Amino acid sequence: MLQHLITQDAGLRMIPTDRGKLTTAVGQLREDLRALPEGADPARVRVLTRWIGVGQMCLGHHEEALTFLRQSLDLAAASGNTRAVVATGLNLGDAHRYAGDMRTADALYRSALGTARSQHPDLVDFALQHTGKYLMERGDLVGAEAHLREALRLRIAKGDTELIGSTRAALSQVEQLIEQAAAPGADNAVPRQWSGRWTSWLQSNTTARAPDRWAEDFPAIRSAVRGLTVHQRVHPRHLRDQPFPVESITAMAQEAEEALTADGRLHNGKWNAAVGDAANRFAGRVDLAAVVAESTGLEVEQPHNGVYIAYLEEGQFLDFHVDEFGFGEANLILCLKHERPAAAPAVSTTVFIGADGYRACDLAAGECVVFDGAITPHGRTPLGAGERVVLISFGFRARDAAKRSAAHLPAAPRRVR
């Protein structure tokens, strides 16, 4: 309806090809809306309000865009037109993003993507495209790249050259940003180096491989770890009684096994695989941000990323480390499956180093642990014979405006050995 009057700027946001013509066209749509008789077809009202909202968004009239798009979305939901719910939800997410309301935009994008995956597979590429551009603006370049690459695969399968070109343009921009971020002197070079130095120091002075060494190791690292963990916003907590749907845990465990078999990659001693529909449905069904907030007191946004993790071979372990800053201020690791021989003398555990020593969490299926992965040294002890562990890890950003900077955190000490 207005597509011929809309293009994209260098930041991939929608703008007018000709501001005057778009303003006139939007004005005409508003006249058409006002001219509708009482009791007019709600579908016609929905279409007009949607395109008026999109036009106003492109013109920078944020409040009017939000008003019309919300009206259109409500009409789509009331009529049960879930295709329109997805499409208009993405438009409304864009409008909130353009207006600077990233929190509401995040919820709208997640909802639209979840509905598309579960009910309208042919719309998934559109939802991925919009969500990927949102993640790019938020600075989650890894998440943006993953969403856009999935969108590109789907669009290549569709064979629509215009859509393929749009996604390739967005992906190219994300890749350039990733290259810039990795360059020496980039803004994130300091936190990346900080995390790497702490991980190197931890692994030089203790190990998750040999728990029998912990009592011997800890006196030498106590002061440094205390100086680090005093900055935690989330202290490790083992949550055993969360009412997560059993069928969701089972579905994610199956999806994880399939993803690990098809596309798993070995990373830092563990197997990683991208999450899929089952994980997205779970995140849409369960308010994970509330789980973190209720258990830790830290208000967080809904998870901005997730990954399946598996330990499958005897002796496999994850040595102590701290995560890079980009994963967020809070992490939630949920156990999907933990197979172990009944008579095993010891089992593999998720383990943390805190101010007072080492803490091991033996996670069973459906149990989780929340912690601050960027500040808390953590790892996993070795698997025993016949043991297998499958997990999903989610990252969360704090809702408050406080920004954590590596410049204000203690530097890793020099090696003590």
C-alpha angles and dihedrals in degrees: 000000000000099000094110090058096051131078136156131262126221089277091054094249120138116258135165121274085210116010095203094051093046091049090052092047093050089049090054092051089052089052089050090051093050091048094058112111121242110277093025119166106288089217090062091048089049094053094047095047091048094054094042087054093048091049093049090049091054090048091052096248094137102173094050091045091053092047096051096041092049089051090050093048092050090051091049092050093046092053094047092240098148093176089060090044090058095045096044092041089058091049091050090048089054091049092053090046092051089049091053097251099129095163094061091039090055092054092048094049092048092048093048093047092048092050092047093051094048101038113012113034091175089066096050093093091055092050091047091050094052093042092048092054090048091052090049090056090047090055095247093131095164091054092044092052092049093051094046094047090053089048090050092052091051093047093049087054089052091050095219104148094195093054091044090053092050092053093044090053091052092045091049090055092049091049090051090051091050090051091048091049091052094049119106110268094023117144093252094047092090097054091042091052091044092054092045094050093050091048091049091049093048093050091048093055107034140005140211088217094076115038090176087070096056098090089050094046102045103072090059094052101032097100095046094047092048089052090052102042094048084080094058116127091190123038116208112271127180108217113199104164107052112140095230113163109261091216090056092052090050093047093049092047090054092045091049093052091050093046092048091050094048104035109002118142130195110241126172092339098312136085116252130191135173118259120243144187097316092054092045091051090049092050089049093049100043123055096228092172088061091050090055094043095048094048099041109020092237115123108222138176121248111284114288095197143013139184137187114239128192140182109196111159132069110263095019112141142159116235122223116283144140121241124243115265095250093074091073142244094292136037130194120198113193120193113227099175136002114179116188136162111259093234098043110142091214137006135209114266139187104248135195135193113223138170092281101038141278125341122195124200117198101203120201123193110293094021123110143186127216123204145141102268096186092058106024118078106229142165144143129265119234122285118246127223112299094010126132129176127192120184142168120218124202128192124212134192121215116252095221122088096243109122119207114219128193087219088070096047127084116272118239110267124240116270114282093203 
